Coordinates of C-alpha atoms in Angstrom, one line a residue:
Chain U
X282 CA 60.8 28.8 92.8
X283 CA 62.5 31.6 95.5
X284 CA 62.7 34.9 93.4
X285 CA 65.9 36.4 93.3
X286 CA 65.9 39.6 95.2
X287 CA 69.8 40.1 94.5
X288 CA 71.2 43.4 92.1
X289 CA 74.3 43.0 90.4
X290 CA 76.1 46.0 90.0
X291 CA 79.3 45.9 87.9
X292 CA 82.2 48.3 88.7
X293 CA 84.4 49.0 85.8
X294 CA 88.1 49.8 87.7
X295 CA 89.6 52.1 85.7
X296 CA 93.3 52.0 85.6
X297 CA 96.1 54.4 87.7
X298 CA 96.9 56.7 84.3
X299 CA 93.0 57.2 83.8
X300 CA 92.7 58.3 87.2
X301 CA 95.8 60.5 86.8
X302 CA 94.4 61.8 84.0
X303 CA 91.2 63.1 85.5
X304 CA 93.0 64.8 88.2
X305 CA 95.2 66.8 85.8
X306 CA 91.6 67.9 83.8
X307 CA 90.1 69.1 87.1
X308 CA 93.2 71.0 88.5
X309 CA 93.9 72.4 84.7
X310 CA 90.1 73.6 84.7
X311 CA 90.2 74.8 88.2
X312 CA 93.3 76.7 86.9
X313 CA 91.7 77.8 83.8
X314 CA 88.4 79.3 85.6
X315 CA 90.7 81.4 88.2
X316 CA 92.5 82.6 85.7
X317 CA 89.5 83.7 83.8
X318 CA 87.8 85.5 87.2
X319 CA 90.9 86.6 88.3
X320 CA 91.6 88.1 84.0
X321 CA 88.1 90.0 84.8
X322 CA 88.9 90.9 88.0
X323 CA 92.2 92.6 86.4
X324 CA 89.7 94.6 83.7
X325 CA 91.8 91.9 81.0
X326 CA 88.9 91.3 78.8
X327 CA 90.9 89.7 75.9
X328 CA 92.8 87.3 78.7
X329 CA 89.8 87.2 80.6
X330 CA 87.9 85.6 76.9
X331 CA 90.8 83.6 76.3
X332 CA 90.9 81.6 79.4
X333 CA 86.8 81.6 79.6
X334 CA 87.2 79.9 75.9
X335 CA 89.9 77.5 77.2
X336 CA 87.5 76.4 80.1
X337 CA 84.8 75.8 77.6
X338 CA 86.8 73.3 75.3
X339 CA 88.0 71.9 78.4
X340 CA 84.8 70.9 80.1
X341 CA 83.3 69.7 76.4
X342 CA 86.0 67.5 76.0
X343 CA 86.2 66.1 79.2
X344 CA 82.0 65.4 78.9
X345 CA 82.6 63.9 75.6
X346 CA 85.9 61.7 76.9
X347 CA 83.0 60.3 79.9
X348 CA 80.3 60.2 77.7
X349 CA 82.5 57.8 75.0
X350 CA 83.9 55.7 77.5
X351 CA 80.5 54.9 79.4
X352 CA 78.5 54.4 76.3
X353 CA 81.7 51.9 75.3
X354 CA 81.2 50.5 78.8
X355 CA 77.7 49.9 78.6
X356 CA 77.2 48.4 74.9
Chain Q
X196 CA 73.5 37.8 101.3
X197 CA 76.5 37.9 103.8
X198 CA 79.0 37.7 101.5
X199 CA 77.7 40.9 99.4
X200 CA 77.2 42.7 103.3
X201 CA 80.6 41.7 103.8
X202 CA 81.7 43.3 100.3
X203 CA 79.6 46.5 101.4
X204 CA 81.6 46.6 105.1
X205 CA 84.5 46.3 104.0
X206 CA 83.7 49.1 101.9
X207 CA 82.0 51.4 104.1
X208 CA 85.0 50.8 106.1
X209 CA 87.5 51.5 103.4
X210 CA 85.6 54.7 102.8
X211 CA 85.5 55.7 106.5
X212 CA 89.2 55.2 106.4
X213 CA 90.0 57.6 103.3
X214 CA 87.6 60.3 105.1
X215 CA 88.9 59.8 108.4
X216 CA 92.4 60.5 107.3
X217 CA 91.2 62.9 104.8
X218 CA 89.9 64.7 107.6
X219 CA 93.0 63.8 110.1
X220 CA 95.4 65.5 107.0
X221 CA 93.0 68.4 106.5
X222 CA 92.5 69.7 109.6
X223 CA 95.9 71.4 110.4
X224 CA 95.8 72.8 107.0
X225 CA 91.9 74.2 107.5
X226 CA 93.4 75.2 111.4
X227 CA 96.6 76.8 110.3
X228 CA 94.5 79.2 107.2
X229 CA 92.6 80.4 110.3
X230 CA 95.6 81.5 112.1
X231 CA 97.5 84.2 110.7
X232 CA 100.9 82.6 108.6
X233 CA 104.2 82.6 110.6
X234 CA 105.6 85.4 107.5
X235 CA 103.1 87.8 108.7
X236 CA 104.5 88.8 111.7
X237 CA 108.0 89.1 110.1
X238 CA 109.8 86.1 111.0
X239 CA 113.1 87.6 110.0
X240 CA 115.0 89.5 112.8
X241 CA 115.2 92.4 110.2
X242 CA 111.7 92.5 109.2
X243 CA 112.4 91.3 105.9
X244 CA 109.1 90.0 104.1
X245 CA 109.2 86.8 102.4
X246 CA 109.5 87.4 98.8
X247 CA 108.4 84.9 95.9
X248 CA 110.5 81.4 95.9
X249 CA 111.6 82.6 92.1
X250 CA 113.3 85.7 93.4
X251 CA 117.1 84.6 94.8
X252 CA 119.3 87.0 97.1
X253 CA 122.5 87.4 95.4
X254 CA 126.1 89.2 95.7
X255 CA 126.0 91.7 93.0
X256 CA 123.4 92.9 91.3
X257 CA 122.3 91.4 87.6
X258 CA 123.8 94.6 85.9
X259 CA 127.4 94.9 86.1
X260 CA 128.7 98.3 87.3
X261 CA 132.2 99.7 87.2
X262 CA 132.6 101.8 89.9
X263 CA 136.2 102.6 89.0
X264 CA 134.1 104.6 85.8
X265 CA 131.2 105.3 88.0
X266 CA 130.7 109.5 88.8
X267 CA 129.1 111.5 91.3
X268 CA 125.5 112.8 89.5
X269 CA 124.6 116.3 89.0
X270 CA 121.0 116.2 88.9
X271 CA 120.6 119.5 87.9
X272 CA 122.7 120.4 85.1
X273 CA 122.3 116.3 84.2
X274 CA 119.3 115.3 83.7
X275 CA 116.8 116.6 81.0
X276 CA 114.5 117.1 83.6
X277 CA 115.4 120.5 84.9
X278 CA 118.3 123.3 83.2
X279 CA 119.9 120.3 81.8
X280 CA 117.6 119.9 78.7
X281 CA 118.9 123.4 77.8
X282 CA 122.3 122.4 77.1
X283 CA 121.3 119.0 75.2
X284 CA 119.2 121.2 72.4
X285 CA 119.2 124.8 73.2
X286 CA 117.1 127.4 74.8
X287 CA 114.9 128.3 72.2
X288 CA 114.1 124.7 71.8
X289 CA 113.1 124.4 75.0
X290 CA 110.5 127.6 74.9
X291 CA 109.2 126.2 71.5
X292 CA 108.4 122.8 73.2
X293 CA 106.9 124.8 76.2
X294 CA 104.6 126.8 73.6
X295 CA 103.8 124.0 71.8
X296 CA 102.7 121.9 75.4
X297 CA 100.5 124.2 76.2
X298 CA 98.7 125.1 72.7
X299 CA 98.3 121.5 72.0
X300 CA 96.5 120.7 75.7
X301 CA 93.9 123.5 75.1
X302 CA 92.9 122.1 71.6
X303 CA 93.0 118.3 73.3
X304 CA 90.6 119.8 76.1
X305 CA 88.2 121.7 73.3
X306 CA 88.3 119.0 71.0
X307 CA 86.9 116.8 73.9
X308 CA 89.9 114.0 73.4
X309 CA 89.4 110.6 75.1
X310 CA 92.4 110.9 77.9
X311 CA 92.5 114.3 77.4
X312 CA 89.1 115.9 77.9
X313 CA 88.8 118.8 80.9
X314 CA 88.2 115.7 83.3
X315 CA 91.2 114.6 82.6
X316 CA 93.4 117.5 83.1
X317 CA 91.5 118.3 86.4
X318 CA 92.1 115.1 87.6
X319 CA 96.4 115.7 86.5
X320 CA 96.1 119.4 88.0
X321 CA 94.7 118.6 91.4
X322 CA 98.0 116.8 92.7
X323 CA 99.4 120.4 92.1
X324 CA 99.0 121.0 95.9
X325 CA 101.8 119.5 98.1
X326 CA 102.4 119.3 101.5
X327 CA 106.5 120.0 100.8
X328 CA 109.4 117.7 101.1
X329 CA 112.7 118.9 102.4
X330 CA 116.0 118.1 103.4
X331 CA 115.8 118.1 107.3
X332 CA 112.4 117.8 107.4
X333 CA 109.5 119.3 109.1
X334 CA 112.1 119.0 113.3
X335 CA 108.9 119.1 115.2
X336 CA 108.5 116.0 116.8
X337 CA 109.9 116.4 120.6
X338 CA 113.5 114.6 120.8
X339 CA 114.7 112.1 123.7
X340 CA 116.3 115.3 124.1
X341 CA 113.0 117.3 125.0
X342 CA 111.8 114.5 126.8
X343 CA 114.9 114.1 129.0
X344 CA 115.6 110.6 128.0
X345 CA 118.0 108.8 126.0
X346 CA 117.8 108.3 122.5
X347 CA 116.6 104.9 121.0
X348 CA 119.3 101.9 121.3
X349 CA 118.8 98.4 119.4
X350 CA 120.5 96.3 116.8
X351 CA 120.7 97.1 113.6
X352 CA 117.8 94.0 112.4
X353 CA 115.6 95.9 115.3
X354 CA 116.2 98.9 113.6
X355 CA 115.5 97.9 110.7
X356 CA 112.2 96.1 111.9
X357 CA 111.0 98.9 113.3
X358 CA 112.0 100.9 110.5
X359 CA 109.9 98.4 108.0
X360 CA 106.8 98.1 110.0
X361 CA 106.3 102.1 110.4
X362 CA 106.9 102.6 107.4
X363 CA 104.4 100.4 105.8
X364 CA 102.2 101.6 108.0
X365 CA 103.1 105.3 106.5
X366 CA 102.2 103.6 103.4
X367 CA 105.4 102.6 101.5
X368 CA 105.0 98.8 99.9
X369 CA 108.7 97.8 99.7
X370 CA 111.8 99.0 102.2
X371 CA 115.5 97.9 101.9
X372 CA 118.5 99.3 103.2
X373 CA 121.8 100.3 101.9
X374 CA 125.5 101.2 103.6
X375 CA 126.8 103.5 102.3
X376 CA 131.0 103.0 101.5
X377 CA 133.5 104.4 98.9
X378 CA 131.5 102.9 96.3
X379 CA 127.4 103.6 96.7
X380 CA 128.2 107.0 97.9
X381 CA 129.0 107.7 94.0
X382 CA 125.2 107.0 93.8
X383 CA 124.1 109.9 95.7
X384 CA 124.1 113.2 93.6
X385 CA 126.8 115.7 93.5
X386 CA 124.2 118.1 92.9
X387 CA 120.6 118.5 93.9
X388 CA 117.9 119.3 91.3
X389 CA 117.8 123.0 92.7
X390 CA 121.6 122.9 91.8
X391 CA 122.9 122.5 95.8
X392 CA 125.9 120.5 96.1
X393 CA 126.0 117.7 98.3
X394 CA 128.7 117.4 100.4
X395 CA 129.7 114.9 102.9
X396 CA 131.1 116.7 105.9
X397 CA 132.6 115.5 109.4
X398 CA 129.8 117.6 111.4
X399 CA 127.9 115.4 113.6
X400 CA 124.7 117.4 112.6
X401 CA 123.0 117.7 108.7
X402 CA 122.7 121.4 107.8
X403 CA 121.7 123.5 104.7
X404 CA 122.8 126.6 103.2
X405 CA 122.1 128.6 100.2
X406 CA 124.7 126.5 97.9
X407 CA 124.7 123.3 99.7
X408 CA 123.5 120.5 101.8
X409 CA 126.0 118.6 104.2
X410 CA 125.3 114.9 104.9
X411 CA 127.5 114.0 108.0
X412 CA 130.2 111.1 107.1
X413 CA 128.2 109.0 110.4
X414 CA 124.9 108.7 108.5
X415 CA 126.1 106.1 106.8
X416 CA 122.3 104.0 105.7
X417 CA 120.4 104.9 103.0
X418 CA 116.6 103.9 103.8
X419 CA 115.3 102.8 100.6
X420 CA 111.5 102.4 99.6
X421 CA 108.5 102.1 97.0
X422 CA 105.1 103.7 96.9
X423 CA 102.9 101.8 94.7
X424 CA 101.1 103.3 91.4
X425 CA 97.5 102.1 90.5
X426 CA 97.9 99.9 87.6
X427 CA 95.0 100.7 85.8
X428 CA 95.5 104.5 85.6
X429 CA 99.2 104.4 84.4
X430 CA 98.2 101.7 81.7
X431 CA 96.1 104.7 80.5
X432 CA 99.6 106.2 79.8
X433 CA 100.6 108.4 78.1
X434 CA 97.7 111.0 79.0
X435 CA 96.9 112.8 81.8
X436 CA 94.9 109.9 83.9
X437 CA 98.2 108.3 83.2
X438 CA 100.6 111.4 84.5
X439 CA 98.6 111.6 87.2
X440 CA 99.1 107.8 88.8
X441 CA 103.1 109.4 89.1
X442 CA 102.2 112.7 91.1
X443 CA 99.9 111.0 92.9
X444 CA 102.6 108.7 94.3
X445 CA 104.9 111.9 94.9
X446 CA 102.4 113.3 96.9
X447 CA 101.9 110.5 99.1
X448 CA 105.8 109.9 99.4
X449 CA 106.4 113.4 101.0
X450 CA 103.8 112.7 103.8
X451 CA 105.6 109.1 104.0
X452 CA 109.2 111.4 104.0
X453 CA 108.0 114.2 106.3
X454 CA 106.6 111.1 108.9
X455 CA 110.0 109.1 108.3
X456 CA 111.9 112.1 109.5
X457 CA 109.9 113.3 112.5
X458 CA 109.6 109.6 113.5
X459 CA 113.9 109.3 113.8
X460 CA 113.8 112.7 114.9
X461 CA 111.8 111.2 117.8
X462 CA 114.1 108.6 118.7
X463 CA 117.0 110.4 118.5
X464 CA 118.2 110.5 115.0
X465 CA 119.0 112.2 111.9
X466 CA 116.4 111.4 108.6
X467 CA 117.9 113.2 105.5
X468 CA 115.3 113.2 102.9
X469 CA 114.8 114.3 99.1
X470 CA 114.4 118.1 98.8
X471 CA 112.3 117.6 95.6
X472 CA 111.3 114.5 93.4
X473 CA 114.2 112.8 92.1
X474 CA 116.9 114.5 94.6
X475 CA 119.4 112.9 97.1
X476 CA 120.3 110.0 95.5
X477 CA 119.5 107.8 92.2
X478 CA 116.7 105.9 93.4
X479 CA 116.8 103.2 91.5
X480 CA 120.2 102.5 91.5
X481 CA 119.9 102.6 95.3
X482 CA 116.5 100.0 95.1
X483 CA 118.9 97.9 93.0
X484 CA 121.4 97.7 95.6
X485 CA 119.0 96.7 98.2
X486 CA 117.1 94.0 96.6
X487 CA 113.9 95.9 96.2
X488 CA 114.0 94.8 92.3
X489 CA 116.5 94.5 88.9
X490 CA 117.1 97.4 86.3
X491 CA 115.3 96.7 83.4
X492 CA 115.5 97.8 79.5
X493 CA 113.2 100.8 80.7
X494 CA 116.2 102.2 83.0
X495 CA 114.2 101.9 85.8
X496 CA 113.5 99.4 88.7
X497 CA 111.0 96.5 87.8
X498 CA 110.1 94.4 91.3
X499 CA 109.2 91.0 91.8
X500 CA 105.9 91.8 93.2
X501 CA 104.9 94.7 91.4
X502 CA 106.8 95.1 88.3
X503 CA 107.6 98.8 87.2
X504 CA 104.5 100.0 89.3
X505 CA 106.6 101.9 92.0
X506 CA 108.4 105.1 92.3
X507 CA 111.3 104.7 94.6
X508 CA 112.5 107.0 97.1
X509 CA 115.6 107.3 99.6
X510 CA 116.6 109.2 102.8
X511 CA 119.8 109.2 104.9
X512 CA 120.1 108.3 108.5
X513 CA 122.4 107.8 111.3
X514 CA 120.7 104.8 112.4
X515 CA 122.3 102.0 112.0
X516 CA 120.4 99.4 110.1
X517 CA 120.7 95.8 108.8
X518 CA 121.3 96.3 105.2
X519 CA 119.8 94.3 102.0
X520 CA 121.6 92.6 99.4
X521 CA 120.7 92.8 95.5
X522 CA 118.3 89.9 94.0
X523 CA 118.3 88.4 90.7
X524 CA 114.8 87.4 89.6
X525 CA 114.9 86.7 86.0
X526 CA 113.8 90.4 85.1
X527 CA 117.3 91.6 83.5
X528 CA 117.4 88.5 81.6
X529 CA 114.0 88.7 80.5
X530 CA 114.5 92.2 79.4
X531 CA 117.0 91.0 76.4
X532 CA 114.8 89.3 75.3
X533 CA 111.3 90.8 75.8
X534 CA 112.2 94.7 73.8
X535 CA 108.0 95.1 74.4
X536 CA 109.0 98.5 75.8
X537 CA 111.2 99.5 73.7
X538 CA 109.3 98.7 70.6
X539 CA 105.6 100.9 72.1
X540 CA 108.0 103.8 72.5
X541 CA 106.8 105.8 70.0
X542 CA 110.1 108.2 70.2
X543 CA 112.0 105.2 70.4
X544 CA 113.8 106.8 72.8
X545 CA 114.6 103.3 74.4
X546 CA 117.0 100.4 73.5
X547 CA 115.9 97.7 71.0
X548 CA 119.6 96.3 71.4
X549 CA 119.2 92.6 72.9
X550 CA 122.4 92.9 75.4
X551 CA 123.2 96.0 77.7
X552 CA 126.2 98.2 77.4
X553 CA 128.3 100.2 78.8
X554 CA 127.9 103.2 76.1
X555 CA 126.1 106.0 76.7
X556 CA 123.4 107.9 75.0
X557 CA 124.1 111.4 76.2
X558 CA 125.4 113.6 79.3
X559 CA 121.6 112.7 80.8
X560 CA 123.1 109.2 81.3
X561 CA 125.5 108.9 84.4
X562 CA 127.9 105.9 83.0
X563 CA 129.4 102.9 84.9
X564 CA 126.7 100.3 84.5
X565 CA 126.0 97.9 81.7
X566 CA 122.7 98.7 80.9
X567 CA 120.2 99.8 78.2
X568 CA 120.8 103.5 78.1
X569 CA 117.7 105.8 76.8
X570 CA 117.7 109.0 75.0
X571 CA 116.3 111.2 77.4
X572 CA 115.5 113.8 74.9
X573 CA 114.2 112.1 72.4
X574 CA 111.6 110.9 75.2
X575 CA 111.1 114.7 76.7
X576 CA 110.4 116.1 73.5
X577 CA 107.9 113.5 73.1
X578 CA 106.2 114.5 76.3
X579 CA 106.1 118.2 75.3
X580 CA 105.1 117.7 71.4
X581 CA 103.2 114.9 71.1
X582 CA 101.5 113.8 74.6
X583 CA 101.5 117.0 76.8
X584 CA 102.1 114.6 79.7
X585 CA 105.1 113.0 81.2
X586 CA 104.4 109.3 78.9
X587 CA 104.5 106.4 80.6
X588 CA 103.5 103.9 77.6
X589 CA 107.2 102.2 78.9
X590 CA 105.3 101.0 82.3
X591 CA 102.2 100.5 80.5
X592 CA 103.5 97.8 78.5
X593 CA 106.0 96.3 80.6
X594 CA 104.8 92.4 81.1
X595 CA 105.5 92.4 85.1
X596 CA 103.3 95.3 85.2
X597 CA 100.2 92.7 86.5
X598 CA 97.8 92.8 89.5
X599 CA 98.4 89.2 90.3
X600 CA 94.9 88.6 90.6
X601 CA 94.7 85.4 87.8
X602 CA 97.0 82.8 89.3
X603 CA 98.9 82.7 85.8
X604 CA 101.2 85.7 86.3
X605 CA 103.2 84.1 89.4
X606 CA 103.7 80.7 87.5
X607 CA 105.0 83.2 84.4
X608 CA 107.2 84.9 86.8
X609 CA 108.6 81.7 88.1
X610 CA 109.2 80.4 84.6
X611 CA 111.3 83.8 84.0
X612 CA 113.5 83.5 87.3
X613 CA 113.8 79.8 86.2
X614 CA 114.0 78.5 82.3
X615 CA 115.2 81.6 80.5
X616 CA 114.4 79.2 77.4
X617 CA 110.9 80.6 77.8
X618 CA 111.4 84.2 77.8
X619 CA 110.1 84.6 73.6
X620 CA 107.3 82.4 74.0
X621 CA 106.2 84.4 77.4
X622 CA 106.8 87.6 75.5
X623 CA 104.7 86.5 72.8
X624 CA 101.8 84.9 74.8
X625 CA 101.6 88.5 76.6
X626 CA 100.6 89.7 73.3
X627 CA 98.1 87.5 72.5
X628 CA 96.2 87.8 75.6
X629 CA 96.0 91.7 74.9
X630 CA 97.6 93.4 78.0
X631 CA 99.3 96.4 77.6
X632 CA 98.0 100.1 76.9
X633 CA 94.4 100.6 77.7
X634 CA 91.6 102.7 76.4
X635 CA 91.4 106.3 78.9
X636 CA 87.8 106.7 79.3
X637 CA 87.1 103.1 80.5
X638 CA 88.7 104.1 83.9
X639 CA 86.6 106.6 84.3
X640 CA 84.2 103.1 84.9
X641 CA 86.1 101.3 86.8
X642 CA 85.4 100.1 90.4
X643 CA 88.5 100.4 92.4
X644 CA 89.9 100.2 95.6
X645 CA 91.9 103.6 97.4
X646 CA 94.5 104.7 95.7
X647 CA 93.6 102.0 92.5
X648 CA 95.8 99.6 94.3
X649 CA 95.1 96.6 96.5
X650 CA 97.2 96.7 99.4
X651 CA 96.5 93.2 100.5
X652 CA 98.9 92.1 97.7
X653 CA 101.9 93.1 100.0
X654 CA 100.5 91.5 102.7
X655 CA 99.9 88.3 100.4
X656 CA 103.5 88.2 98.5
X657 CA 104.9 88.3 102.0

């Protein structure tokens, strides 16, 4: 019997508003961080810890929102 | 096998597609941020930058002003600044706030005082030196006249091109222009602070005597522009490193003046400048009237770019020049709203009413505008008793006074200048994030660049 030297991959599409959605995170925390650099860069420490902060629950949530979904993907 | 290599090509090809354009779309942009932009090299005929989109040229100016009640200002006798304060609470007041200035420095300076240590006050004292500022300026530039040629001929928007472009390079950050008619000629000061009249005379030339100064009836432009103040030493207001962002400013206006003059002397015409600080004219009012920002609650100008981080100054030529409209940005009607100002003023010496009026506080006031009138001595005695400095905190808190640097502070200032609706929560969100007032000796830390401002920021709002 010929082995099979195929691989499957599957692609998961994800849909227009997920995509959307992604974009918005990454512009918001490109936003966020400039913001924060240009806070210290304005000796604003409270504005500068503020944004810093914001950044931090925003790149947390976005890993856990792609960790959730591929884990749900994959079982 | 072909049919996932067919999957794969198509693809790739896809892929190569996206990039391709990607790279098609991109490469003007990446091409054009190499070349210098088009609002650079002053596209307008007058030289007029670019300013923010949020900021809209207008007719009249967002204060109202009745000229019909509007008065020539004596300067001298008016203002607290100089004699004036005399009449407003008495001689002897005056001497006891002098004595009391002066006693309560030297225990600031022995007790060591954060703001108001010895390094503080040497810092304050060493604008004491000044080049000098007067009316007809230094005349020693050679004339067409010396040269045997004739004097400079252009339009008014080349006039007031050139006019723009040297005097940014003198170091002024703002420049508008102003006719003056029946009406803005009630902004310039019936008396000078050394208590010279001015008095508009049919000479062709300016001259100056012992009682007055003559502006001829043909110099009929008032040049109009700002010389930025750090940020970060007048939000150490009110103490010295504070006091010191304003003289500094002064002294760098009268080389800016003295330049300004010799430079219209050399082409042929007349530059009437400020014989001291706060002479010729009411700056502000005339930086209203060209567009260079609005009045705010703090009675003075706060610009688009800059906030209330400018002193404005004015001089008087015969040079015909485009002039500038007024601009409404949001700032007045922010200012009803926002009170931050008038609620840090410790003397409370400033308005916490939420709509302007037309009523007065005192003779220091010069009426015919709806605004937030201050008590002037409320605020001077404050200087003298409390602070020992001219104060400040007024600037220091004022929510347009930003850098720019964090991208945030334009998209606020387009929210102001266009949903109103937001002007609480804006106010209340500049709280939070802690700007305002800030500690004195942490400057003394701080790497800067000259002067404590970043003069690419004109270059970058234009």
């Amino acid at each position: 019997m010929e082995k099979d030297n195929t691989l499957k991959i599957e692609l998961a599409r994800r849909p227009w508003y997920e995509w959307l959605a992604w974009v918005v995170w990454l512009f918001v925390l490109i936003f966020t961080a400039q913001n924060a650099i240009g806070s210290g860069a304005e000796y604003e420490p409270t504005a500068a810890t503020i944004f810093w902060a914001v950044f931090a629950l925003l790149l947390i949530g976005g890993g856990i929102v792609w960790y959730v979904r591929r884990q749900r993907l994959i079982s | 096998m072909s049919e996932e290599k067919k999957r794969v090509s198509r693809r790739d090809f896809l892929r190569l597609a996206g990039l391709s354009a990607g790279v098609g779309l991109a490469a003007p942009r990446l091409k054009g941020m190499a070349e210098p932009k088009a609002g650079a090299t002053y596209a307008d005929p007058a030289a007029r930058p670019n300013r923010p989109w949020w900021v809209k040229t207008v007719e009249e100016p967002t204060i109202e002003i009745n000229w019909d009640k509007m008065e020539r200002f004596n300067e001298q006798m008016g203002s607290v600044r100089g004699p004036g304060m005399a009449k407003y609470v008495g001689q002897d007041e005056v001497d006891r706030l002098k004595k009391v200035n002066a006693q309560r420095t030297t225990e600031r300076i022995l007790a060591n005082e954060p703001g108001y240590s010895l390094k503080d006050q040497a810092l304050y004292s060493s604008h004491g030196v000044r080049v000098g500022r007067s009316y007809l300026g230094p005349q020693k530039a050679a004339t067409p006249e010396d040269r045997g040629v004739p004097k400079w001929q252009g339009t008014p928007e080349e006039a007031a091109r050139m006019l723009r472009v040297a005097l940014r390079h003198y170091g002024a950050a703002q420049v508008g222009f102003v006719e003056l008619d029946d009406k803005t000629r009630k902004l310039v000061y019936s008396h000078d602070p050394d208590g010279k009249e001015l008095i508009f005379t049919d000479d062709a030339a300016a001259s100056e005597t012992d009682d007055a100064r003559y502006i001829p009836n043909q110099a009929k432009w008032v040049v109009v522009y700002t010389v930025r103040m750090s940020t970060e030493t007048l939000k150490r207001a009110p103490t010295p490193v504070g006091a010191q962002t304003t003289s500094l400013a002064y002294n760098r206006s009268e080389n800016i003046q003295a330049q300004l003059q010799e430079f219209l002397r050399g082409l042929g015409y007349q530059g009437l400048g400020e014989s001291s600080t706060n002479a010729l004219t009411i700056a502000p009012a005339m930086a209203v009237m060209s567009g260079l920002g609005e009045l705010g609650r703090i009675n003075r100008l706060i610009t688009p770019e800059f906030g209330p981080m400018v002193r404005i100054f004015t001089l008087i030529t015969d040079l015909p020049v485009a002039t500038d409209k007024p601009i409404n940005a949001g700032i007045t009607e922010f200012c009803k709203t926002c009170k931050k100002c008038a609620e840090a003023c410790v003397p409370g010496a400033l308005s916490l009413e939420t709509e302007p009026t037309w009523e007065v506080q005192g003779g220091w006031n010069n009426p015919g505008h709806k605004t937030w009138y201050e008590n002037s001595v409320k605020c001077l005695t404050y200087w003298r008793e409390e602070v020992q400095t001219n104060c400040g905190t007024c600037f220091a808190v004022c929510p347009f006074a930003k850098e720019d640097k964090a991208w945030i502070h334009q998209w606020v200032k387009g929210g102001i200048a266009s949903v109103p609706a937001l002007d609480g929560f804006v106010r209340s969100m500049d709280d939070t994030f802690g700007y305002g007032q800030k500690d004195p000796e942490s400057w003394w830390n701080e790497d800067l660049p000259e002067y404590g401002i970043d003069t690419m920021k004109t270059v970058q709002e234009a």
